[in-house]
Amino acid sequence: MVKIRKELRDLEVYVPGKPIEELQREMGLRKVVKLASNENAFGPSPKALEALKSAIYNVHRYPDDGCFSLREKLSERLNVKGENLIFGNGSDELIILAMRAFLERGEGVILAEPTYLLYRIAAKAAGLKVETVPLKDMRYDLETMASRISEDTRLILVSNPNNPTGTYVTRGEVESFIEEVPNDVLLFFDEAYYEFALGGEYPNTIEYLGRGNIITSRTFAKIYGLAGLRIGYAVADREVADVINRIREPFNVNLLGQAAALAALDDEEYADFVRRETDKGKKYLYEEFSRLGLAYVPSATNFVLVRIGPRAGEVYQRLLREGIIVRQMDAWKLNDYIRVTVGREEENRFFIERLETILRG
Amino acid sequence: MVKIRKELRDLEVYVPGKPIEELQREMGLRKVVKLASNENAFGPSPKALEALKSAIYNVHRYPDDGCFSLREKLSERLNVKGENLIFGNGSDELIILAMRAFLERGEGVILAEPTYLLYRIAAKAAGLKVETVPLKDMRYDLETMASRISEDTRLILVSNPNNPTGTYVTRGEVESFIEEVPNDVLLFFDEAYYEFALGGEYPNTIEYLGRGNIITSRTFAKIYGLAGLRIGYAVADREVADVINRIREPFNVNLLGQAAALAALDDEEYADFVRRETDKGKKYLYEEFSRLGLAYVPSATNFVLVRIGPRAGEVYQRLLREGIIVRQMDAWKLNDYIRVTVGREEENRFFIERLETILRG
């Protein structure tokens, strides 16, 4: 038997939200509502769908390895150069690639807790030393994170807005933080929910380009409804982008992902619609949670973390039996909570109705 | 500026065959024939296309991280257990993951030369020590490769049939080789062109499952015509498969890739058609190369390596201007050759006609 690298022997595995088909198989259910993975409940961007209808005839060709058309359009949109962009098989891949490009085994990464689970898993797989800083009032505590920077520190990951709390750090907080972070420490802003959080005090970290140590990643998975196609991107200074581009797998972004993303960028109307519907859905969920006496964390995203109490695990299981998939929070050590993705109106109502029955039962 | 890992500073980059749209842009051409990337010239599997037409409505959902349905069908087809299968974002990803799972920086990998370029690039990126063994009469020299195994050796990669020569090592040669390779050295058979090579003395390395050190990878990119969807798989013993599964990115295989691959497995009729047409095309190319006095390497795949002589670089450029993309072989140090993918009948004729004109000019 071949030898397995030491740090991989007892690696945690990322456990995704349960797929709809899996619950259908397991419980013999027909109707299943999935509010577990912060997917876009309203479907893919219609313009992306139109593009897919013709692009499918071309899948015998390899994708454009350089994402030429998408790079051109996105660089115009973001007002950055093409050389500042990196495309990934989902923005998750960009996080993993950044670790592989810039960190040696044993070097340090600072993470918040709780935050997106992949950070810790990827850091462990890369053999990195992980330092965690608890959230403060359910928000990233950038001040404490900065104070933990040591000689070893090479990377700080910031999920903004944070998954699973839905909260964000403000422009002012980020700007003070950036000043505290030495130039040779990579600062990775994971902004998967950027388009939901826009406005108010929410920062646009692409503006900090030019400092040589900042990466901002975003995705087509959420507001554009293309999670299944695995396409995300990052913006970074040329030297940083170039190294990641050199170590990524050739053709890492599939052909249909590129075609759909290109079309989705022209679908701002759809993004506006999703934002409006999500806001309506959140308002409804907030009101209902309050009526049911449940505390929740006000969210800048398309999901809400809600405190169920000691029965959270049981409630999660009973919702499953009713055909409703939400996210159980044990892996984040938020055992009293569930996280629910904002769905379509009827899905939100169905969820609240069953939740109420279960809580009263 | 952040520090870049030492071994990445002057990393080679994989340069893919030129995309059709790129040549169209560069030369203002409308008609372009691409015979450069060993794609399936006959298009995607029709059953895969049908599956895509309905699956596109589901791309707002994340893919099934475990590839449940595809795993079930493929494990039946191959007569292995589901736990023996690993799916990748193309089989390229599986090569990279195997290196990351089982090799430490500084450990040794044995490669042939010339072979698939990604092996060397991925090995360099992982900081591995690369030992290369030249081909013998354009075929892998497994005997010499076995003799080079040292204390450091942890991995041997075998492209079978070999890209770019199209030749294969036989069942007998592989079986002797396996006996020479210590149990703690990983043996990776990359069989991207397996379905073209079937028959004769070509081995089925999945039969060697159970030895604990063998991985066999195959792909939906070639005979099934799904290169753009990035989906490949590998078969390995459970412990080996399990580690790779633990370090891969969540959702590494996109939703449409899974849907198309599942349907393509039911399309053996199409695979037979592609095989027949490819054989016809190869026969035509062989005859024409002979007529033109060009030596070629008889191929078990859908591409042919042909010796043009010192003018190969010029011929490649002139073909480009005519709208024909083949593969220039400088990166493999086969400067006198070009590699041409077998196309549809009219594409092969167009290529030969222009090649003849250029050679006579």
XYZ file of C-alpha atoms in Angstrom:
722
model
C 0.000 0.000 0.000
C 1.296 3.442 -0.871
C 2.124 5.907 1.869
C -0.349 8.691 2.562
C 0.948 12.161 3.420
C 0.930 12.636 7.182
C -1.428 15.600 7.357
C -4.023 13.830 5.242
C -4.494 10.814 7.448
C -7.275 12.241 9.567
C -8.453 15.092 7.445
C -11.983 16.362 7.979
C -14.180 16.255 4.897
C -16.472 19.043 3.780
C -20.030 17.783 4.166
C -22.306 19.677 1.794
C -26.013 20.325 2.264
C -28.020 17.212 1.439
C -28.923 17.021 -2.267
C -32.622 16.916 -3.161
C -32.347 13.542 -4.945
C -30.619 12.010 -1.935
C -33.476 12.924 0.391
C -35.990 11.709 -2.176
C -34.198 8.354 -2.373
C -33.781 8.000 1.374
C -37.292 8.954 2.420
C -39.256 8.040 -0.668
C -40.465 11.627 -0.863
C -41.587 13.380 -4.021
C -41.779 16.992 -2.897
C -38.529 18.225 -1.436
C -37.644 21.841 -0.683
C -33.938 22.520 -0.328
C -33.006 25.564 1.722
C -29.602 24.260 2.756
C -26.865 25.380 0.384
C -27.563 29.076 -0.222
C -28.420 28.355 -3.813
C -30.494 30.750 -5.853
C -34.076 29.605 -5.293
C -35.262 31.420 -8.407
C -33.282 29.346 -10.881
C -30.477 30.195 -13.289
C -30.299 33.591 -15.006
C -32.653 33.352 -18.025
C -29.986 34.856 -20.281
C -27.523 32.219 -19.081
C -30.096 29.533 -19.908
C -30.487 30.891 -23.430
C -26.708 30.817 -23.887
C -26.562 27.238 -22.606
C -29.172 26.079 -25.118
C -26.783 26.741 -27.976
C -23.447 26.170 -26.201
C -24.255 22.527 -25.410
C -23.590 21.613 -29.064
C -19.982 22.599 -28.548
C -19.041 20.470 -25.536
C -16.851 18.138 -27.591
C -14.351 21.028 -27.678
C -12.068 21.904 -24.779
C -12.969 25.144 -23.005
C -10.954 28.271 -23.751
C -8.170 27.827 -21.206
C -7.736 31.590 -20.887
C -11.485 32.390 -20.621
C -10.917 35.047 -23.303
C -14.435 36.438 -23.795
C -15.408 36.274 -20.160
C -12.145 37.909 -19.104
C -12.703 40.733 -21.546
C -16.259 41.431 -20.444
C -15.577 41.112 -16.733
C -12.496 43.295 -16.800
C -14.544 46.049 -18.433
C -17.321 45.593 -15.904
C -14.974 45.729 -12.907
C -12.675 48.313 -14.425
C -9.579 46.160 -13.928
C -7.152 44.722 -16.470
C -7.591 41.223 -17.856
C -4.307 40.243 -16.217
C -5.831 40.996 -12.804
C -8.427 38.264 -13.173
C -8.230 34.582 -12.253
C -11.048 32.138 -13.002
C -11.729 29.035 -10.940
C -13.818 25.869 -10.832
C -15.962 27.714 -8.318
C -14.395 30.334 -6.075
C -13.526 27.461 -3.703
C -10.803 26.420 -6.098
C -9.289 29.889 -5.921
C -8.967 29.645 -2.139
C -7.176 26.303 -2.452
C -4.924 27.580 -5.244
C -3.953 30.672 -3.257
C -2.812 28.451 -0.390
C -0.826 26.241 -2.762
C 0.772 29.176 -4.541
C 1.879 31.219 -1.575
C 2.170 29.046 1.529
C 4.664 26.404 2.551
C 3.704 23.615 4.892
C 3.948 24.757 8.501
C 3.285 28.404 7.716
C 0.423 30.162 9.419
C -3.082 31.133 8.426
C -5.518 33.130 10.556
C -9.198 32.202 10.344
C -12.318 33.329 12.122
C -14.617 30.874 13.894
C -17.296 30.086 12.874
C -16.782 30.792 9.203
C -16.863 28.945 5.873
C -15.744 25.390 6.665
C -13.627 24.922 3.567
C -10.951 27.314 4.868
C -9.947 25.040 7.714
C -10.194 21.861 5.655
C -8.059 23.275 2.853
C -5.533 24.690 5.325
C -5.199 21.331 7.083
C -4.782 19.530 3.759
C -1.982 21.956 2.890
C -0.306 21.310 6.247
C -0.728 24.893 7.422
C -0.787 26.075 11.032
C -4.282 27.365 11.724
C -4.960 30.096 14.259
C -8.625 30.869 14.902
C -10.217 34.015 16.257
C -13.833 33.816 17.504
C -16.465 36.095 16.045
C -17.569 38.986 18.230
C -21.354 39.449 18.322
C -21.563 37.135 15.297
C -19.222 39.387 13.255
C -15.566 39.055 12.209
C -13.314 40.608 14.847
C -10.709 42.110 12.536
C -8.956 43.971 15.336
C -8.176 40.787 17.248
C -7.284 38.994 14.012
C -4.707 41.695 13.231
C -3.272 41.405 16.733
C -2.606 37.693 16.163
C -0.342 38.216 13.168
C 3.073 36.719 13.887
C 6.285 35.979 11.991
C 4.685 32.754 10.709
C 1.516 34.319 9.363
C 1.252 34.216 5.573
C -2.506 34.327 4.957
C -5.695 35.730 6.452
C -9.045 34.668 5.029
C -12.059 36.930 5.405
C -15.520 35.693 4.447
C -17.416 38.928 3.849
C -20.341 38.651 4.305
C -19.574 35.729 6.556
C -21.046 32.314 5.926
C -22.839 31.111 8.140
C -23.778 34.294 10.017
C -24.632 36.580 7.079
C -22.931 39.545 8.756
C -20.259 41.745 7.214
C -17.328 43.917 8.229
C -17.602 47.523 7.101
C -15.478 49.591 4.781
C -14.049 51.481 7.783
C -13.167 48.268 9.616
C -11.547 46.776 6.515
C -9.501 49.888 5.854
C -8.084 49.995 9.378
C -7.390 46.257 9.136
C -5.506 46.528 5.853
C -3.200 49.082 7.445
C -2.348 46.593 10.197
C -1.548 43.698 7.856
C 2.077 43.541 6.689
C 2.622 43.627 2.972
C 3.914 40.036 2.829
C 0.778 38.560 4.393
C -1.851 37.599 1.834
C -5.327 38.942 2.565
C -8.066 36.922 0.865
C -11.566 38.429 0.825
C -14.099 35.761 -0.088
C -17.115 37.715 -1.327
C -19.398 34.943 -2.578
C -22.440 36.955 -1.438
C -21.149 40.338 -2.622
C -24.111 41.101 -4.891
C -26.570 40.533 -2.031
C -24.670 42.759 0.392
C -24.112 45.782 -1.873
C -24.795 49.203 -0.403
C -24.508 50.797 3.024
C -21.183 50.300 4.763
C -20.276 47.184 2.772
C -16.833 47.644 1.167
C -15.707 46.995 -2.401
C -12.302 45.448 -1.771
C -11.346 45.554 -5.451
C -10.586 49.224 -4.806
C -7.545 48.147 -2.777
C -5.862 46.606 -5.825
C -2.256 47.751 -6.124
C -1.108 46.800 -2.621
C 0.308 43.479 -3.846
C -1.205 41.306 -1.106
C -4.980 41.404 -1.585
C -7.188 38.894 -3.397
C -10.930 39.366 -3.772
C -13.014 36.407 -4.951
C -16.606 36.389 -6.168
C -18.822 33.832 -7.835
C -21.498 33.158 -10.423
C -22.969 30.496 -8.117
C -25.200 32.731 -6.044
C -27.022 35.727 -7.491
C -26.634 34.483 -11.093
C -27.858 30.990 -10.203
C -24.970 29.002 -11.701
C -23.814 26.922 -8.695
C -23.951 23.699 -10.721
C -21.563 25.078 -13.324
C -18.701 25.836 -10.912
C -17.433 29.205 -11.935
C -15.936 31.868 -9.750
C -13.278 34.516 -10.192
C -10.768 36.518 -8.235
C -9.177 39.903 -8.668
C -5.563 40.425 -7.629
C -2.442 42.298 -8.620
C -0.786 40.956 -11.764
C 2.075 39.131 -10.008
C -0.308 37.388 -7.619
C -2.804 36.486 -10.360
C -0.007 35.221 -12.564
C 1.295 32.658 -10.060
C -2.181 31.264 -9.414
C -2.796 31.056 -13.144
C 0.407 29.122 -13.576
C -0.419 26.441 -11.015
C -4.080 25.934 -11.843
C -5.035 22.880 -13.865
C -5.357 23.556 -17.628
C -9.029 24.004 -18.641
C -10.100 24.307 -14.984
C -13.249 26.229 -15.947
C -15.626 24.210 -18.112
C -17.017 25.464 -21.410
C -20.656 25.753 -20.348
C -19.691 27.604 -17.186
C -17.893 30.194 -19.297
C -20.774 30.534 -21.754
C -23.366 30.885 -18.994
C -21.321 33.344 -16.939
C -20.711 35.542 -19.979
C -24.445 35.769 -20.631
C -25.304 36.204 -16.951
C -23.165 39.347 -16.784
C -25.698 40.914 -19.156
C -28.560 39.904 -16.910
C -28.493 42.665 -14.296
C -32.270 42.727 -14.495
C -32.328 39.187 -13.157
C -29.820 39.998 -10.410
C -32.080 42.898 -9.334
C -35.100 40.605 -9.308
C -33.301 38.006 -7.160
C -32.134 40.698 -4.744
C -35.666 42.109 -4.376
C -37.286 38.702 -3.893
C -34.580 37.697 -1.416
C -35.157 40.851 0.599
C -38.912 40.176 0.666
C -38.246 36.590 1.743
C -35.882 37.672 4.506
C -38.417 40.185 5.822
C -41.036 37.428 5.956
C -38.662 35.010 7.728
C -37.585 37.679 10.248
C -41.220 38.447 11.128
C -42.107 34.807 11.455
C -39.043 33.999 13.559
C -39.974 36.871 15.886
C -43.560 35.630 16.089
C -42.244 32.170 17.004
C -39.911 33.679 19.606
C -36.768 32.629 17.770
C -33.653 34.813 17.759
C -31.976 35.244 14.379
C -28.949 37.044 12.974
C -29.942 39.823 10.532
C -28.279 38.872 7.276
C -26.781 40.692 4.284
C -27.019 37.490 2.200
C -29.592 34.982 0.956
C -29.526 32.905 4.153
C -30.424 33.394 7.802
C -28.943 31.815 10.918
C -31.709 31.203 13.442
C -31.489 29.966 17.020
C -33.731 26.981 17.655
C -32.266 26.002 21.027
C -31.340 22.534 22.327
C -33.909 20.882 20.034
C -32.133 22.124 16.859
C -30.829 18.672 15.890
C -34.242 17.093 16.341
C -35.936 19.923 14.428
C -33.471 19.467 11.551
C -34.300 15.741 11.379
C -38.042 16.304 11.562
C -37.901 18.919 8.824
C -36.072 16.355 6.672
C -38.906 13.906 7.141
C -41.296 16.604 5.940
C -39.165 17.085 2.827
C -37.437 20.290 3.932
C -33.639 20.430 3.896
C -32.005 23.158 5.972
C -28.440 23.237 7.268
C -27.606 21.602 10.569
C -24.918 23.648 12.317
C -22.988 21.080 14.389
C -19.950 21.247 12.105
C -19.682 24.941 13.014
C -20.265 24.188 16.723
C -23.455 26.238 16.520
C -25.485 23.287 17.769
C -28.488 25.380 18.828
C -28.915 26.914 15.378
C -30.048 26.026 11.913
C -29.184 27.989 8.774
C -31.940 28.455 6.243
C -31.545 29.699 2.694
C -34.157 32.221 1.601
C -36.413 30.367 -0.849
C -39.287 31.299 -3.102
C -42.344 32.649 -1.324
C -44.167 29.306 -1.196
C -41.026 27.521 0.004
C -40.516 29.994 2.835
C -44.162 29.586 3.877
C -43.956 25.787 3.743
C -40.803 25.881 5.876
C -42.321 28.228 8.496
C -45.550 26.249 8.639
C -43.755 22.953 9.286
C -41.258 24.559 11.647
C -44.119 25.953 13.704
C -45.867 22.573 13.845
C -42.657 20.860 14.942
C -41.839 23.475 17.586
C -45.362 23.288 19.016
C -45.366 19.466 18.872
C 4.263 41.837 -2.308
C 3.629 38.356 -0.958
C 6.271 35.668 -1.265
C 5.866 33.049 -3.987
C 6.826 29.440 -3.256
C 10.292 28.762 -4.595
C 9.436 25.990 -7.060
C 6.708 28.108 -8.658
C 8.893 31.017 -9.662
C 9.851 29.720 -13.076
C 7.222 27.087 -13.640
C 6.450 26.094 -17.228
C 2.837 26.573 -18.233
C 0.780 24.063 -20.163
C 0.062 25.606 -23.560
C -3.078 24.071 -25.032
C -3.934 23.710 -28.717
C -5.107 27.025 -30.132
C -8.868 27.511 -29.719
C -10.926 27.982 -32.892
C -12.205 31.424 -31.831
C -8.672 32.614 -31.121
C -7.494 31.814 -34.657
C -10.655 33.393 -36.072
C -9.935 36.590 -34.129
C -6.249 36.665 -34.964
C -6.493 35.964 -38.684
C -9.973 37.253 -39.448
C -10.885 33.780 -40.713
C -14.373 32.331 -40.839
C -13.708 28.688 -41.596
C -11.369 27.071 -39.098
C -10.698 23.347 -38.745
C -9.194 22.319 -35.426
C -7.206 19.094 -35.432
C -5.004 20.040 -32.504
C -6.400 18.836 -29.195
C -7.513 15.260 -29.856
C -11.109 16.277 -29.407
C -13.932 14.193 -30.809
C -14.495 15.610 -34.297
C -17.979 14.094 -34.486
C -19.474 16.143 -31.672
C -20.873 15.211 -28.278
C -22.727 11.927 -27.732
C -26.321 12.538 -28.908
C -27.682 10.959 -25.732
C -25.517 13.293 -23.672
C -26.903 16.232 -25.649
C -30.469 15.139 -24.908
C -29.641 14.914 -21.206
C -28.080 18.379 -21.277
C -31.198 19.913 -22.810
C -33.157 19.218 -19.646
C -30.337 19.385 -17.077
C -29.545 23.033 -17.872
C -32.684 24.097 -15.969
C -31.080 22.780 -12.819
C -27.759 24.631 -12.813
C -28.773 26.889 -9.925
C -28.259 23.805 -7.728
C -24.849 22.558 -6.613
C -23.767 19.309 -8.250
C -24.070 16.070 -6.298
C -20.722 16.127 -4.507
C -20.620 12.330 -4.429
C -21.661 11.836 -8.089
C -24.223 9.302 -6.818
C -25.974 8.253 -10.039
C -22.856 8.282 -12.171
C -20.936 6.314 -9.561
C -23.663 3.698 -9.429
C -23.864 3.249 -13.190
C -20.118 3.291 -13.791
C -19.354 0.853 -10.984
C -21.792 -1.608 -12.538
C -20.295 -1.066 -15.959
C -16.719 -1.596 -14.771
C -17.604 -4.256 -12.250
C -15.928 -2.413 -9.384
C -17.389 -1.033 -6.164
C -18.532 2.564 -5.901
C -15.827 3.143 -3.290
C -13.183 2.320 -5.924
C -14.159 5.298 -8.074
C -12.902 8.882 -7.976
C -14.324 11.589 -10.230
C -12.353 14.619 -11.363
C -12.674 17.930 -13.180
C -11.180 16.121 -16.148
C -8.775 13.244 -15.601
C -6.010 15.876 -15.404
C -7.280 16.827 -11.981
C -6.910 13.237 -10.825
C -3.214 13.226 -11.777
C -2.637 16.398 -9.793
C -4.639 15.118 -6.813
C -2.709 11.838 -6.761
C 0.555 13.774 -6.512
C -0.821 15.946 -3.730
C -2.218 13.007 -1.789
C 0.767 10.695 -1.877
C 3.953 12.649 -2.512
C 5.976 14.991 -0.374
C 8.104 17.710 -1.880
C 11.479 16.340 -2.934
C 10.209 12.807 -3.513
C 10.700 11.209 -6.884
C 8.520 10.601 -9.900
C 9.557 8.676 -13.024
C 8.208 9.931 -16.361
C 8.737 8.984 -19.958
C 9.856 11.511 -22.558
C 8.079 12.577 -24.699
C 4.738 12.053 -23.013
C 1.744 14.092 -21.857
C 3.169 17.495 -20.857
C 0.998 17.959 -17.798
C 2.909 15.270 -15.858
C 6.100 17.275 -15.751
C 4.369 20.580 -15.096
C 2.312 19.169 -12.230
C 5.353 17.399 -10.775
C 7.401 20.599 -10.854
C 4.579 22.558 -9.237
C 4.486 19.973 -6.453
C 8.242 20.292 -5.974
C 8.913 16.668 -6.968
C 12.171 15.268 -8.309
C 11.557 14.231 -11.911
C 13.480 11.420 -13.562
C 12.800 10.930 -17.270
C 13.272 7.856 -19.418
C 13.265 8.289 -23.217
C 10.821 6.345 -25.344
C 12.271 3.418 -27.308
C 11.057 3.270 -30.911
C 8.337 5.785 -29.950
C 7.021 3.470 -27.196
C 7.264 3.563 -23.385
C 10.358 1.655 -22.262
C 8.908 0.088 -19.111
C 11.956 -2.081 -18.513
C 14.283 0.899 -18.241
C 11.693 2.803 -16.207
C 11.571 -0.059 -13.689
C 15.359 -0.109 -13.495
C 15.376 3.565 -12.459
C 13.258 3.031 -9.351
C 15.189 4.180 -6.283
C 14.549 4.767 -2.593
C 13.107 8.185 -3.470
C 10.648 6.980 -6.099
C 7.026 7.325 -5.062
C 5.185 7.573 -8.379
C 5.407 6.366 -11.973
C 3.057 7.802 -14.574
C 2.214 5.785 -17.671
C 0.261 7.374 -20.519
C -1.204 4.356 -22.295
C -1.713 4.840 -25.198
C 0.900 7.535 -25.044
C 0.118 11.107 -26.000
C 1.714 12.320 -28.366
C 2.886 9.118 -30.067
C -0.344 7.100 -30.037
C 1.534 3.904 -29.165
C 0.777 1.583 -26.260
C 2.512 -0.867 -23.997
C 1.049 -4.368 -24.090
C -0.596 -6.478 -21.431
C 2.521 -8.651 -21.213
C 4.822 -5.644 -20.804
C 2.563 -4.111 -18.159
C 2.351 -7.346 -16.193
C 6.129 -7.780 -16.066
C 6.442 -4.105 -15.114
C 3.964 -4.355 -12.261
C 6.000 -7.181 -10.769
C 9.089 -4.947 -10.751
C 7.404 -1.995 -9.035
C 7.519 -2.079 -5.228
C 4.206 -1.988 -3.462
C 4.818 1.462 -1.977
C 5.372 3.121 -5.362
C 2.187 4.451 -6.916
C 1.603 3.372 -10.507
C -0.727 5.713 -12.390
C -2.057 4.528 -15.758
C -3.527 7.449 -17.661
C -5.848 5.851 -20.194
C -7.542 8.874 -21.758
C -7.661 7.065 -25.120
C -8.634 3.658 -23.709
C -11.808 3.306 -25.769
C -9.887 3.892 -29.010
C -7.172 1.372 -28.178
C -9.380 -1.541 -27.080
C -8.518 -4.972 -28.434
C -5.331 -6.774 -29.401
C -2.579 -6.690 -26.820
C -3.878 -3.531 -25.131
C -4.284 -4.194 -21.385
C -7.205 -3.428 -19.082
C -5.352 -2.221 -15.995
C -8.491 -2.185 -13.864
C -7.941 -5.942 -13.583
C -4.942 -5.250 -11.355
C -7.107 -3.669 -8.650
C -6.303 -5.095 -5.244
C -2.549 -4.478 -5.289
C -2.920 -1.229 -3.335
C -0.671 0.896 -5.544
C -2.394 1.157 -8.929
C -4.615 3.958 -10.242
C -6.246 3.830 -13.672
C -7.774 7.019 -15.038
C -10.108 7.419 -18.009
C -12.191 10.268 -19.356
C -15.451 11.306 -20.972
C -13.536 13.940 -22.966
C -12.526 11.799 -25.904
C -14.757 9.061 -27.302
C -17.899 10.470 -25.663
C -17.164 14.000 -26.890
C -17.441 15.824 -23.554
C -14.057 17.613 -23.361
C -15.730 20.943 -22.607
C -17.506 19.532 -19.578
C -14.359 18.391 -17.752
C -15.190 14.987 -16.393
C -12.865 12.078 -15.889
C -12.630 9.238 -13.410
C -10.132 6.924 -11.837
C -10.321 3.448 -10.400
C -8.188 2.553 -7.387
C -8.248 0.493 -4.231
C -10.527 1.878 -1.559
C -7.786 3.342 0.669
C -6.187 5.128 -2.277
C -9.501 6.408 -3.641
C -10.540 7.553 -0.192
C -7.532 9.839 0.346
C -7.952 11.480 -3.047
C -11.634 11.966 -2.346
C -10.795 13.653 0.920
C -8.435 16.238 -0.564
C -10.388 17.100 -3.690
C -12.348 20.331 -3.720
C -16.050 19.908 -2.805
C -18.252 19.834 -5.940
C -15.205 19.410 -8.192
C -17.318 17.833 -10.947
C -19.971 20.162 -12.332
C -23.637 19.247 -12.594
C -23.878 19.204 -16.395
C -20.738 17.090 -16.672
C -22.346 14.497 -14.419
C -25.645 14.534 -16.325
C -23.943 14.257 -19.712
C -21.545 11.500 -18.629
C -24.391 9.453 -17.175
C -26.262 9.589 -20.470
C -23.118 9.012 -22.540
C -22.535 5.693 -20.788
C -25.728 4.493 -22.452
C -24.472 5.600 -25.838
C -22.227 2.702 -26.837
C -23.673 2.969 -30.310
C -22.126 6.413 -30.599
C -18.788 5.225 -29.229
C -18.783 2.483 -31.877
C -19.561 5.020 -34.587
C -16.717 7.305 -33.461
C -14.302 4.388 -33.335
C -15.248 3.274 -36.865
C -15.027 6.764 -38.332
C -11.715 7.382 -36.575
C -10.287 4.159 -37.987
C -11.411 5.159 -41.476
C -9.873 8.600 -41.004
C -6.594 7.148 -39.782
C -6.420 4.786 -42.755
C -6.918 7.748 -45.086
C -4.247 9.824 -43.318
C -1.759 6.935 -43.318
C -2.222 6.425 -47.073
C -1.891 10.104 -47.819
C 1.183 10.513 -45.593
C 2.808 7.591 -47.443
C 1.917 9.115 -50.777
C 3.515 12.385 -49.654
C 6.586 10.527 -48.440
C 5.993 11.424 -44.787
C 6.832 8.977 -41.997
C 4.193 8.614 -39.295
C 3.719 6.649 -36.092
C 0.865 4.119 -36.376
C -1.572 5.135 -33.646
C -4.037 3.383 -31.340
C -5.794 6.699 -30.660
C -7.594 9.490 -32.518
C -4.404 11.368 -33.404
C -1.315 10.738 -35.503
C 2.233 11.980 -35.080
C 3.747 12.676 -38.487
C 7.285 13.663 -39.399
C 7.392 16.777 -41.558
C 11.109 17.434 -41.244
C 12.956 20.721 -40.608
C 10.082 22.724 -42.143
C 7.602 21.522 -39.484
C 7.423 24.901 -37.735
C 6.849 26.751 -40.994
C 4.242 24.197 -42.109
C 2.391 24.620 -38.804
C 2.291 28.404 -39.286
C 1.168 28.165 -42.908
C -1.578 25.698 -41.998
C -2.789 28.213 -39.402
C -3.071 30.882 -42.080
C -5.220 28.466 -44.091
C -7.492 27.990 -41.071
C -6.151 24.585 -40.004
C -4.942 24.122 -36.440
C -2.674 21.148 -35.754
C -0.258 20.697 -32.858
C 3.242 22.055 -33.095
C 5.595 19.671 -31.269
C 8.402 21.928 -30.016
C 7.260 21.651 -26.393
C 7.877 17.881 -26.675
C 11.239 18.473 -28.423
C 9.808 16.706 -31.473
C 10.558 19.745 -33.608
C 10.379 17.857 -36.921
C 6.869 16.580 -36.255
C 3.307 17.774 -36.095
C 0.490 15.935 -34.326
C -2.842 15.865 -36.109
C -6.156 14.813 -34.619
C -8.283 12.604 -36.854
C -11.157 14.773 -38.043
C -14.312 14.230 -40.030
C -13.769 13.038 -43.607
C -13.962 16.519 -45.153
C -11.646 17.937 -42.486
C -9.022 15.256 -43.117
C -9.219 15.935 -46.881
C -8.952 19.697 -46.394
C -5.899 19.200 -44.174
C -4.160 16.835 -46.619
C -4.922 19.087 -49.591
C -3.435 22.169 -47.917
C -0.540 20.211 -46.458
C 0.337 18.944 -49.931
C 0.194 22.435 -51.417
C 2.428 23.807 -48.667
C 4.944 20.964 -48.954
C 5.138 21.372 -52.739
C 5.327 25.182 -52.515
